[in-house]
Short mmCIF file of C-alpha atoms in Angstrom, two decimals:
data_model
loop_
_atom_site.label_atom_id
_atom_site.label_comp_id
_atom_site.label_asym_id
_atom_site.label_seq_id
_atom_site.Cartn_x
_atom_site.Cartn_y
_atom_site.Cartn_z
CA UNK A 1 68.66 -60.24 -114.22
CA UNK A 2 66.69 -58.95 -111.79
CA UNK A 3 65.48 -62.43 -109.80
CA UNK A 4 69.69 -62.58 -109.96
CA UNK A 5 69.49 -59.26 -108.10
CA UNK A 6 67.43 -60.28 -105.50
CA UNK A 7 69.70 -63.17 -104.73
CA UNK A 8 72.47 -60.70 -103.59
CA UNK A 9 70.57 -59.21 -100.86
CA UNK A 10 71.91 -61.81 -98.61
CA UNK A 11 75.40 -60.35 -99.43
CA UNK A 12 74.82 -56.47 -100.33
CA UNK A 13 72.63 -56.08 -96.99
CA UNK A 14 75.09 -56.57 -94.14
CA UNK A 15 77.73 -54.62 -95.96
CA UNK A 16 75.14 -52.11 -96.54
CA UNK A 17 74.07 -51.72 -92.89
CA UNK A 18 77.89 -51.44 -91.85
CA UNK A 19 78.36 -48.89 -94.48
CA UNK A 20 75.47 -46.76 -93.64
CA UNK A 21 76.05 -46.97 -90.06
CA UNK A 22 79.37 -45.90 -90.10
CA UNK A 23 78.83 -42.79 -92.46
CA UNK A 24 75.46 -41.82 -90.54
CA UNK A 25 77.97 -41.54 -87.20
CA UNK A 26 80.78 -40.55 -88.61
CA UNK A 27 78.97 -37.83 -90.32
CA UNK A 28 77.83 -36.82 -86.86
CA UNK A 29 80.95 -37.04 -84.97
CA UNK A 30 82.73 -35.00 -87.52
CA UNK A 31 79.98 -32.16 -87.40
CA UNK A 32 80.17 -32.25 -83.63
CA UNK A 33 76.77 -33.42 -83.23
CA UNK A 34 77.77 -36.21 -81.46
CA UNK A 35 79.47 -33.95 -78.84
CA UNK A 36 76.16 -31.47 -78.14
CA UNK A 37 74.12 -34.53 -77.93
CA UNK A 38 76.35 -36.40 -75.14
CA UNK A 39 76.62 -32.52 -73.79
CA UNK A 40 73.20 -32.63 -73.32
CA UNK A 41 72.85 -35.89 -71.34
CA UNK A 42 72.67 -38.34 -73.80
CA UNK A 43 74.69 -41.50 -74.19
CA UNK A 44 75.67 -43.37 -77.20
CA UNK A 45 73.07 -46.15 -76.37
CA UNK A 46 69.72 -43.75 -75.79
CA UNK A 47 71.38 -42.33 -79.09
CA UNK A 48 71.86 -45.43 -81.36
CA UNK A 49 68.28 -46.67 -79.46
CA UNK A 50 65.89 -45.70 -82.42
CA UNK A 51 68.48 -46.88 -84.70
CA UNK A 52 68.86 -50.02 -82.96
CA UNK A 53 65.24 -50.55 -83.11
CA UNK A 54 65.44 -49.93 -87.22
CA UNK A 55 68.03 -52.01 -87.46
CA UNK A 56 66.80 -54.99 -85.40
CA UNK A 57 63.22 -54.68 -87.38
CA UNK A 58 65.51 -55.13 -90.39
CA UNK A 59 67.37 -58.32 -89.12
CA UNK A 60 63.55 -59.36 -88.46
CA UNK A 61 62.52 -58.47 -92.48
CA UNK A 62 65.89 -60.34 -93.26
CA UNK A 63 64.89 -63.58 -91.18
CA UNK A 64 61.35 -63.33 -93.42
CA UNK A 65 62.59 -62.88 -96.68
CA UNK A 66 65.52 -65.74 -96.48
CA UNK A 67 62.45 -68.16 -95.30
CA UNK A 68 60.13 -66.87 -97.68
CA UNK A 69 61.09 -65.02 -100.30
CA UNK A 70 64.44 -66.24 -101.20
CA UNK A 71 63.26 -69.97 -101.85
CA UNK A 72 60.71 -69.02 -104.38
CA UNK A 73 63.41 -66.42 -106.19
CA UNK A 74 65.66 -69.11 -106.48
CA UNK A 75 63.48 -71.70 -107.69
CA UNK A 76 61.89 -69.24 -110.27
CA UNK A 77 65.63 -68.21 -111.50
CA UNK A 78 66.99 -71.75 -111.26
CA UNK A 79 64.23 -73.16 -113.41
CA UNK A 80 64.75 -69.84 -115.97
CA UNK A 81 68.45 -70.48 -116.07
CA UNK A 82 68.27 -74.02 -117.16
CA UNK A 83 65.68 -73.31 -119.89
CA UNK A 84 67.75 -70.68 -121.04
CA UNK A 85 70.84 -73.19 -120.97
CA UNK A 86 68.52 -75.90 -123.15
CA UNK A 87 66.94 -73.94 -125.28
CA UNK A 88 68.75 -74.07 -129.38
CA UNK A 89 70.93 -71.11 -130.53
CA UNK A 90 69.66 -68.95 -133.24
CA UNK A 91 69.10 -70.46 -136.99
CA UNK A 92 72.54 -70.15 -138.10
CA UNK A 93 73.96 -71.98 -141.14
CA UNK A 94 77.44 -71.56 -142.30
CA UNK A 95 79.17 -72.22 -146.05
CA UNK A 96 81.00 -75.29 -145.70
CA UNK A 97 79.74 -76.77 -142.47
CA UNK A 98 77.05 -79.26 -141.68
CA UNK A 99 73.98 -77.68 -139.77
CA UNK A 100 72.59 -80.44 -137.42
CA UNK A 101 70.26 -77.35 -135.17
CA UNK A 102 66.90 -78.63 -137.28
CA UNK A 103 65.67 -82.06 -135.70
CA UNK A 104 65.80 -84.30 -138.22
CA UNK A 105 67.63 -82.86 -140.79
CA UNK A 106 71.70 -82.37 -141.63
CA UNK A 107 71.68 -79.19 -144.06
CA UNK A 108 75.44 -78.25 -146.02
CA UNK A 109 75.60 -75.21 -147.89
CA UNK A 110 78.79 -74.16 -150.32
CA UNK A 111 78.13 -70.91 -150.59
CA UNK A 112 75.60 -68.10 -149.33
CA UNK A 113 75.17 -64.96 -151.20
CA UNK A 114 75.36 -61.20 -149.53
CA UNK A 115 71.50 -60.87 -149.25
CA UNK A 116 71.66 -63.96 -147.05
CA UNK A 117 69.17 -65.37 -148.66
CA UNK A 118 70.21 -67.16 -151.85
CA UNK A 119 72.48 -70.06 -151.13
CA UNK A 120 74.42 -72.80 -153.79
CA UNK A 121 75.05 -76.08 -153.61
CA UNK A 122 72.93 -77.46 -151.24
CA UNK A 123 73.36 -80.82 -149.61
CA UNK A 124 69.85 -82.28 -147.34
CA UNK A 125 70.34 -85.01 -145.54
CA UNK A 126 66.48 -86.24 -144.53
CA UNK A 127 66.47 -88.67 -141.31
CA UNK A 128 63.13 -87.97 -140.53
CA UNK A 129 62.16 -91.86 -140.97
CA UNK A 130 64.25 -92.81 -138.09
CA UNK A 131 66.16 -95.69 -140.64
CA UNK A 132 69.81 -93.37 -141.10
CA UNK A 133 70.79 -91.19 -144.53
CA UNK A 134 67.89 -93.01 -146.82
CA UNK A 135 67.23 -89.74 -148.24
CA UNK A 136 69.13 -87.56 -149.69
CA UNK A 137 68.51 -83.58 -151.86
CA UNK A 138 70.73 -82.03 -153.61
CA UNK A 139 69.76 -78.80 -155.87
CA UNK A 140 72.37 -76.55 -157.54
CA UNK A 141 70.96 -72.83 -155.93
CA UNK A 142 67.64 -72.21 -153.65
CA UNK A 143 66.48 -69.51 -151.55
CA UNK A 144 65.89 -69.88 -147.88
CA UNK A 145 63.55 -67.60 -145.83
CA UNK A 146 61.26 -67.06 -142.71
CA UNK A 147 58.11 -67.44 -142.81
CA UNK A 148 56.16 -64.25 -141.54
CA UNK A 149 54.97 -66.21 -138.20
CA UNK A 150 58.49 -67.31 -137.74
CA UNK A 151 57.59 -71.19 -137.28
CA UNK A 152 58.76 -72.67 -140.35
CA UNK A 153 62.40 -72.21 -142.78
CA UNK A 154 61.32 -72.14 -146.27
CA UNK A 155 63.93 -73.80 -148.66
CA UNK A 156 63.00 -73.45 -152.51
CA UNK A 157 65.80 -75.29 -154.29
CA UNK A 158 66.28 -75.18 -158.15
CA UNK A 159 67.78 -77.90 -160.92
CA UNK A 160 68.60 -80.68 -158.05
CA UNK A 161 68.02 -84.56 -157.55
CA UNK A 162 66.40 -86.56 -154.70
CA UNK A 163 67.81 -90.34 -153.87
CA UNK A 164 65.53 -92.31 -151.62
CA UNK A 165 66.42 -96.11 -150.46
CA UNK A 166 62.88 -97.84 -150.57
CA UNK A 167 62.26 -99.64 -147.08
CA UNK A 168 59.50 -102.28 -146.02
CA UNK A 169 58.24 -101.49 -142.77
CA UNK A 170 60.59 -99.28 -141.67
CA UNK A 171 63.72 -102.50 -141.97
CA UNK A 172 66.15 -101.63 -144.47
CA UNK A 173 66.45 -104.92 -146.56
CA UNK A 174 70.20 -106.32 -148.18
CA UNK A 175 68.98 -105.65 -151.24
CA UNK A 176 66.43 -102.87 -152.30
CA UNK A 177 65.80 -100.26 -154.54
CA UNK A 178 66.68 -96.75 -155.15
CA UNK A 179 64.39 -93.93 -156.19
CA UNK A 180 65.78 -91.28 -158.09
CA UNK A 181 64.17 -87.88 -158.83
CA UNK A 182 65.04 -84.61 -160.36
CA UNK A 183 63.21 -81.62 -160.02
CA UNK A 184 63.53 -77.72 -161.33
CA UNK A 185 62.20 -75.96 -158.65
CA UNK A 186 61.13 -77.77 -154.98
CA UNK A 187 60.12 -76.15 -151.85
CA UNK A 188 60.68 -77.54 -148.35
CA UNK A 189 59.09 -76.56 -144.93
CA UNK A 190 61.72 -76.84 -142.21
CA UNK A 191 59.41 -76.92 -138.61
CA UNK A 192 61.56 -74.30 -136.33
CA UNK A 193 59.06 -74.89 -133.26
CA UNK A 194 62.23 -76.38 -131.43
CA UNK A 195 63.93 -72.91 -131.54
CA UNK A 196 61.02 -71.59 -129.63
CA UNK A 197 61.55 -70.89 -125.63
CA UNK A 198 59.72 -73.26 -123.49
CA UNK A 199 59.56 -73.00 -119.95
CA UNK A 200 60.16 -76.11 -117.40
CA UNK A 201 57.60 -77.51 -114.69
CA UNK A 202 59.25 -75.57 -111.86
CA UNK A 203 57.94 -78.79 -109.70
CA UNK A 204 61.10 -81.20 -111.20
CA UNK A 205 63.32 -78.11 -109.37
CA UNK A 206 62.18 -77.80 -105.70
CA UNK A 207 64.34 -80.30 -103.88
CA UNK A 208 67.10 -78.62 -104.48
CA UNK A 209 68.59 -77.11 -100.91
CA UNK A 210 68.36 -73.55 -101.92
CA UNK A 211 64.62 -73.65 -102.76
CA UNK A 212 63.60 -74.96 -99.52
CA UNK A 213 62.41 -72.56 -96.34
CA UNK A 214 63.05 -73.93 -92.92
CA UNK A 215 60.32 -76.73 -92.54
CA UNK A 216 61.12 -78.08 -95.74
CA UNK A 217 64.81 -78.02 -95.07
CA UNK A 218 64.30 -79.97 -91.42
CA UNK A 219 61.79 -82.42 -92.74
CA UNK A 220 64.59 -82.74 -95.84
CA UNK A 221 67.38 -83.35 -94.04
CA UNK A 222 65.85 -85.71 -91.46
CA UNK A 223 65.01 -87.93 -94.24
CA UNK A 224 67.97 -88.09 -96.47
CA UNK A 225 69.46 -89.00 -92.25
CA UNK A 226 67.03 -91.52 -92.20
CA UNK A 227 67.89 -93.32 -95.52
CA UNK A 228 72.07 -93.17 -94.51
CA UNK A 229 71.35 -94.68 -91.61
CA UNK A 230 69.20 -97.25 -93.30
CA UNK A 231 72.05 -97.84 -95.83
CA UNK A 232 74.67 -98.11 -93.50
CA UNK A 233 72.98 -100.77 -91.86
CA UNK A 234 72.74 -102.74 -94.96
CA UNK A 235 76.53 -101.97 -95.95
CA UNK A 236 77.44 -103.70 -92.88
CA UNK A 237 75.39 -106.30 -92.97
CA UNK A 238 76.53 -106.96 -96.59
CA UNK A 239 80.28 -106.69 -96.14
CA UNK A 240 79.99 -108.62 -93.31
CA UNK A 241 78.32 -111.60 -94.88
CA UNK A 242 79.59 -111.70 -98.12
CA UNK A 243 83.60 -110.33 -97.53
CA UNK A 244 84.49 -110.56 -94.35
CA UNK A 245 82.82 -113.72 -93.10
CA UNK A 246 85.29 -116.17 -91.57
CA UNK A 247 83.29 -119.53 -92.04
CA UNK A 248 82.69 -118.44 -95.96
CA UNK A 249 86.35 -117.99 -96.49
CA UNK A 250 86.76 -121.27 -94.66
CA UNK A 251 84.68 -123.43 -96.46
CA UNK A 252 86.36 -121.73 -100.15
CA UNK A 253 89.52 -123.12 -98.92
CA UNK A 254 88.57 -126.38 -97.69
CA UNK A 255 86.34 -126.68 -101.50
CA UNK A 256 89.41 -125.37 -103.28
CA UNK A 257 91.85 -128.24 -100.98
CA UNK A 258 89.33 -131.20 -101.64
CA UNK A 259 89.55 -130.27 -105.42
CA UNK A 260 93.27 -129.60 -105.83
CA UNK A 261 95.24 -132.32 -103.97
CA UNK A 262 98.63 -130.53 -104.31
CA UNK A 263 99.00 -128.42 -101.28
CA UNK A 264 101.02 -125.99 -102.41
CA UNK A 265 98.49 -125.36 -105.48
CA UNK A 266 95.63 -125.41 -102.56
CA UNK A 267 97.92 -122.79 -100.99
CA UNK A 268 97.96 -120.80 -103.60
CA UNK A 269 94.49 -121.35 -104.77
CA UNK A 270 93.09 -120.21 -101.43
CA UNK A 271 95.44 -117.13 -101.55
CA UNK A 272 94.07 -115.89 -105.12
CA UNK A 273 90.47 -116.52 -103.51
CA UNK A 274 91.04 -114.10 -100.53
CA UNK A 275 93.04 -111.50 -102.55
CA UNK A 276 89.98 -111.51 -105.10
CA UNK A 277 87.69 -111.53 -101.95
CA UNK A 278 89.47 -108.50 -100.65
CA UNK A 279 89.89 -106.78 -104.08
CA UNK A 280 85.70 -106.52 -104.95
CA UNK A 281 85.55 -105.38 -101.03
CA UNK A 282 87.31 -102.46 -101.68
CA UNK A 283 85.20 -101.75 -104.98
CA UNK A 284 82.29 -102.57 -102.36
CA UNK A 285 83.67 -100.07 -99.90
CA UNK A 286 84.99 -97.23 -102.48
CA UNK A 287 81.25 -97.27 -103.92
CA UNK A 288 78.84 -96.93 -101.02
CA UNK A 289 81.61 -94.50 -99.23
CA UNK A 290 81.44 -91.86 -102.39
CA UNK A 291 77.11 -92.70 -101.91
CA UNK A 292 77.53 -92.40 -97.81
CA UNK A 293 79.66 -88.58 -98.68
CA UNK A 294 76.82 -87.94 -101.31
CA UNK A 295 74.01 -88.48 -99.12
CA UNK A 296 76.16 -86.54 -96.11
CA UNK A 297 77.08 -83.53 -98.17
CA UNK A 298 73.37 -83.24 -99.01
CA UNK A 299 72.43 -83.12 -95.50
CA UNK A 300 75.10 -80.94 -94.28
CA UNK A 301 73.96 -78.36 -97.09
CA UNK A 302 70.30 -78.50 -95.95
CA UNK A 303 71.55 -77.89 -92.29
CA UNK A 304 73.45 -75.24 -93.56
CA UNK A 305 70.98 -73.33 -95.54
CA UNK A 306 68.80 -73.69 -92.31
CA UNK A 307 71.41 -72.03 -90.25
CA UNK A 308 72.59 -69.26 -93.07
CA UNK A 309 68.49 -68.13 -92.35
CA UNK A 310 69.61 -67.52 -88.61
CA UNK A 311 73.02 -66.34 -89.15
CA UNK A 312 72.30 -63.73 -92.54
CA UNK A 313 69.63 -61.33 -89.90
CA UNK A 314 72.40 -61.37 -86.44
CA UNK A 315 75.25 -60.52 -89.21
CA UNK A 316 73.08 -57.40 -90.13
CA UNK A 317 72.60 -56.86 -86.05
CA UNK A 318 76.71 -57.16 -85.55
CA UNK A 319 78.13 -55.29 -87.57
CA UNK A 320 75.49 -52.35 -86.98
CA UNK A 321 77.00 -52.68 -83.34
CA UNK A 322 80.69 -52.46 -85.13
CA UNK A 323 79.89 -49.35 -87.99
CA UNK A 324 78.16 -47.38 -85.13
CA UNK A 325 80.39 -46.99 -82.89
CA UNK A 326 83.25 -47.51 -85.18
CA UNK A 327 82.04 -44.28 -86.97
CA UNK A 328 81.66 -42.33 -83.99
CA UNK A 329 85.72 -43.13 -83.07
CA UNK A 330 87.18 -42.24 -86.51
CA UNK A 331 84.67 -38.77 -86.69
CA UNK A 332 84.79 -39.54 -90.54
CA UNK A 333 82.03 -39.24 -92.79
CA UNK A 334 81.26 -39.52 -96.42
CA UNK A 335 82.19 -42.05 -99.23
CA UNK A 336 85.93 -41.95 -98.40
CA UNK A 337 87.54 -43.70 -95.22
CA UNK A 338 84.06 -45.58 -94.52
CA UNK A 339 84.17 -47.61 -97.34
CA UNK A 340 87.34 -47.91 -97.17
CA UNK A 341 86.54 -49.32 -93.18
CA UNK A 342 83.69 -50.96 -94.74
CA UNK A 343 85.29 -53.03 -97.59
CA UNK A 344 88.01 -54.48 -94.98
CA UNK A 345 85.40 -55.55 -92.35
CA UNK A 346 82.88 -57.06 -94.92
CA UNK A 347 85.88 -59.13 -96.93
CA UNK A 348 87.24 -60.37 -93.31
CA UNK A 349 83.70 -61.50 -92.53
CA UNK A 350 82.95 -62.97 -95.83
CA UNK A 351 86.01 -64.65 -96.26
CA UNK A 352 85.71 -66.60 -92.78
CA UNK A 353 82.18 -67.59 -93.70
CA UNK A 354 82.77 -69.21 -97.01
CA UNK A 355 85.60 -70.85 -94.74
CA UNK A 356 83.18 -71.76 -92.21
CA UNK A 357 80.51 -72.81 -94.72
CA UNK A 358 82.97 -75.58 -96.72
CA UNK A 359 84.53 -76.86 -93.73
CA UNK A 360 81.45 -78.03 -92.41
CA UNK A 361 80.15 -78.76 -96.02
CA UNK A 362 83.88 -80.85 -96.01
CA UNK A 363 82.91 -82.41 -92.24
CA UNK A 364 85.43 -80.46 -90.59
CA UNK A 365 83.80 -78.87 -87.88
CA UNK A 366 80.14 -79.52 -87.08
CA UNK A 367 77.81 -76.78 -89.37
CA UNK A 368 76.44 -74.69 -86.27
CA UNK A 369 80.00 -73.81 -85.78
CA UNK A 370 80.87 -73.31 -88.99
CA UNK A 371 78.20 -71.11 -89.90
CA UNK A 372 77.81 -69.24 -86.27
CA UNK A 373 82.18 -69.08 -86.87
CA UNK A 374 82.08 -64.98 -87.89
CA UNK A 375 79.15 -63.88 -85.77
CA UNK A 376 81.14 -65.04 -82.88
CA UNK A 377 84.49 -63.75 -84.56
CA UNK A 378 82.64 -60.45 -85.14
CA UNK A 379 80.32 -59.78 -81.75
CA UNK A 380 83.66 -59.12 -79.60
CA UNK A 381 84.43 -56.23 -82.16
CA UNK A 382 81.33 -55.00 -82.05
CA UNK A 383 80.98 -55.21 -77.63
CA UNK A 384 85.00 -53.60 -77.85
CA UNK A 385 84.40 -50.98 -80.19
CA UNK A 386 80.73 -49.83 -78.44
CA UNK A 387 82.59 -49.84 -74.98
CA UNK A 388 85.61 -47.49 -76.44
CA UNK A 389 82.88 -45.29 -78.55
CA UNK A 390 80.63 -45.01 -75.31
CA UNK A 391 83.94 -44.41 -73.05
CA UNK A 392 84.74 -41.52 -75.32
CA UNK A 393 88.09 -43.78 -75.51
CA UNK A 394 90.73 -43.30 -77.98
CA UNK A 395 90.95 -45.99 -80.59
CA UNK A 396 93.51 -45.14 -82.01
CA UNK A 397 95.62 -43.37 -79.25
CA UNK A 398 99.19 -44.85 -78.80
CA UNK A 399 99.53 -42.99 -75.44
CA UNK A 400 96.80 -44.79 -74.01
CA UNK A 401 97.61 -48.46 -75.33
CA UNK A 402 101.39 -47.80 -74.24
CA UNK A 403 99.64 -47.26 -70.66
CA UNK A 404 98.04 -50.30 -70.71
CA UNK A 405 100.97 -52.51 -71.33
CA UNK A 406 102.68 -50.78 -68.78
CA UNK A 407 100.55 -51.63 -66.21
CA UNK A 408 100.06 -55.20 -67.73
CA UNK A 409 103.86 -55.43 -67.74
CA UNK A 410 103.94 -53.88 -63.95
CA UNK A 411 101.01 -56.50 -63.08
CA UNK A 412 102.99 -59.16 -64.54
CA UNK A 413 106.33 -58.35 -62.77
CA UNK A 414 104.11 -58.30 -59.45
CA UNK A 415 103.29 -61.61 -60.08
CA UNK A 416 106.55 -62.70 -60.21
#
């Protein structure tokens, strides 16, 4: 839980700085500070200037830890996360339904008393010899328990029978012989050192993309490049010679004429050639293009990851430069219409990135574009609403944008 938490600092730290920047100034607006500041000769700049500095020695913190920090979070909470997926569910056996959860063994009980303990009817299948169901236990009642260090089940069974098929060196034989005993009371050490958690070499898990800081992810990238280009090369070398090759498909027919004197049967015999020719040319094809879109999305989520360490600190910078000024306009403070302000920015900006981020993951537009898509969405906001905060402009004034299109409209009648 808490390496998952530090995974959504990429995400909770932009909306964060847009949230706390537009309460800080909205906070002062509404209190008038704002006003005796500008009263006394300040502008909005020299005031947001030590905040600016903050901010930008965040965005620099923000650059580190995505290069640094994030890598080795995500490699630690990948490798956690799959051991957690492997490892066995709790010792758990039902009445009525085959427990498989102990290597080796297939255990049925019929019934388990209310102490949990004392169960009837026990069916053991043993496949510890590796040779199938050559041993089997049955007892009418046991007792199943625990053992104080937790490592081993302990299964006493009472009144049963065990039937063992004799092998010679581990081969079963047509014919063999059966051993048959029956016991009052036998006890039987289940190992349970399966059940216990194991961690992973965290090695096997760092070429994945997300565990990878910038160097790794260039010298990555360049050489999954290298081997697509490689590949390519050899797919059209191959399809070349072996499918599309005029001579080869030449010298088919002229085997398949001398052989076939009919010509229509040539014809015909010719045509099934180049139709099965064409047919295991499109297998060709359909197979190295899914490897070629393989190999490409890998690259194109290296690049990406390389450019989300870029674009994750000048998000932070941006919309500082939007909640600023934004909260000096709307003079409102507090927990109400900022986060209301700050939900509807940070959802417009995360939305466009995730559609930025799988259309060049999908080839659609090249990944510096994709990923750079909302900071340059998002910096004319934040250049617009700094001019109108610094103006002392109305945002929100009708009066003033009906002005404007009227002298637009008189501009464009001018022009006419």
């Amino acid at each position: 839980m808490v390496l998952a938490t530090v995974t959504l600092i990429p995400m909770a730290l932009p909306l964060a700085i847009l949230l706390a920047s537009i309460m800080t100034f909205g906070n002062l607006a509404e209190n008038h500070e704002l006003v005796a500041m500008k009263s006394a000769g300040m502008s909005l700049p020299k005031i947001m200037a030590s905040l600016i500095v903050f901010v930008t020695s965040i965005c620099i913190g923000a650059f580190f830890f995505s290069n640094n920090v994030l890598p080795v979070v995500n490699l630690k909470m990948g490798s956690l996360l799959y051991d957690i997926r492997e490892a066995k569910p709790a010792l758990n056996i039902q009445p009525d339904v085959f427990y498989n959860g102990i290597d080796g063994y297939d255990i049925r009980i019929e019934k388990k008393d209310e102490d949990q303990q004392t169960v009837h009817n026990i069916l053991i299948y043993d496949h510890t010899a590796g040779i199938g169901n050559n041993k089997v236990v049955m007892a009418k009642w046991g007792t199943m328990k625990m053992s104080t260090n937790k490592q081993y089940l302990i299964f006493t069974m009472y009144d049963g029978n065990v039937y063992e098929e004799m092998a010679d060196n581990g081969q079963l034989r047509p014919s063999r012989p059966m051993v048959y005993n029956n016991f009052k009371q036998q006890t039987v050490y289940f190992d349970l050192s399966s059940f216990k958690f194991s961690r992973t070499n965290e090695e096997l898990f760092k070429n994945n993309y997300e565990m990878l800081d910038m160097k790794q992810l260039k010298y990555s990238a360049d050489s999954i490049s290298r081997v697509l280009d490689k590949s390519k090369i050899k797919f059209a070398h191959e399809i070349t010679e072996s499918y599309y090759s005029t001579p080869k498909i030449l010298r088919r027919g002229i085997i398949v004429h001398a052989a076939i004197p009919n010509a229509l049967q040539s014809r015909m015999a010719v045509l099934d050639a180049a139709t099965n020719l064409a047919r295991n040319a499109k297998q060709f094809i359909e197979a190295d293009s899914r490897d070629f879109d393989s190999m490409q999305e890998d690259i194109s989520r290296r690049r990406i990851e390389m450019q989300f360490k870029f674009t994750f600190p000048i998000a932070c910078l941006i919309l500082f430069f939007i909640g600023a000024p934004f909260g000096a306009i709307i003079k409102k403070g507090g927990l109400g219409l900022p986060v209301v302000v700050s939900a509807l920015f940070f959802m417009l900006y995360y939305v466009i990135t995730i559609v930025g981020k799988k259309s060049a993951i999908e080839g659609v537009m090249s990944v510096p574009f994709g990923m750079w898509m909302p900071s340059m969405i998002f910096f004319p906001f934040g250049i617009f609403f700094t001019y109108k905060a610094t103006m002392d402009s109305a945002l929100f004034d009708r009066d003033a944008y009906s002005n404007f299109f009227n002298k637009l409209a008189k501009v464009f009648r001018k022009v006419k």
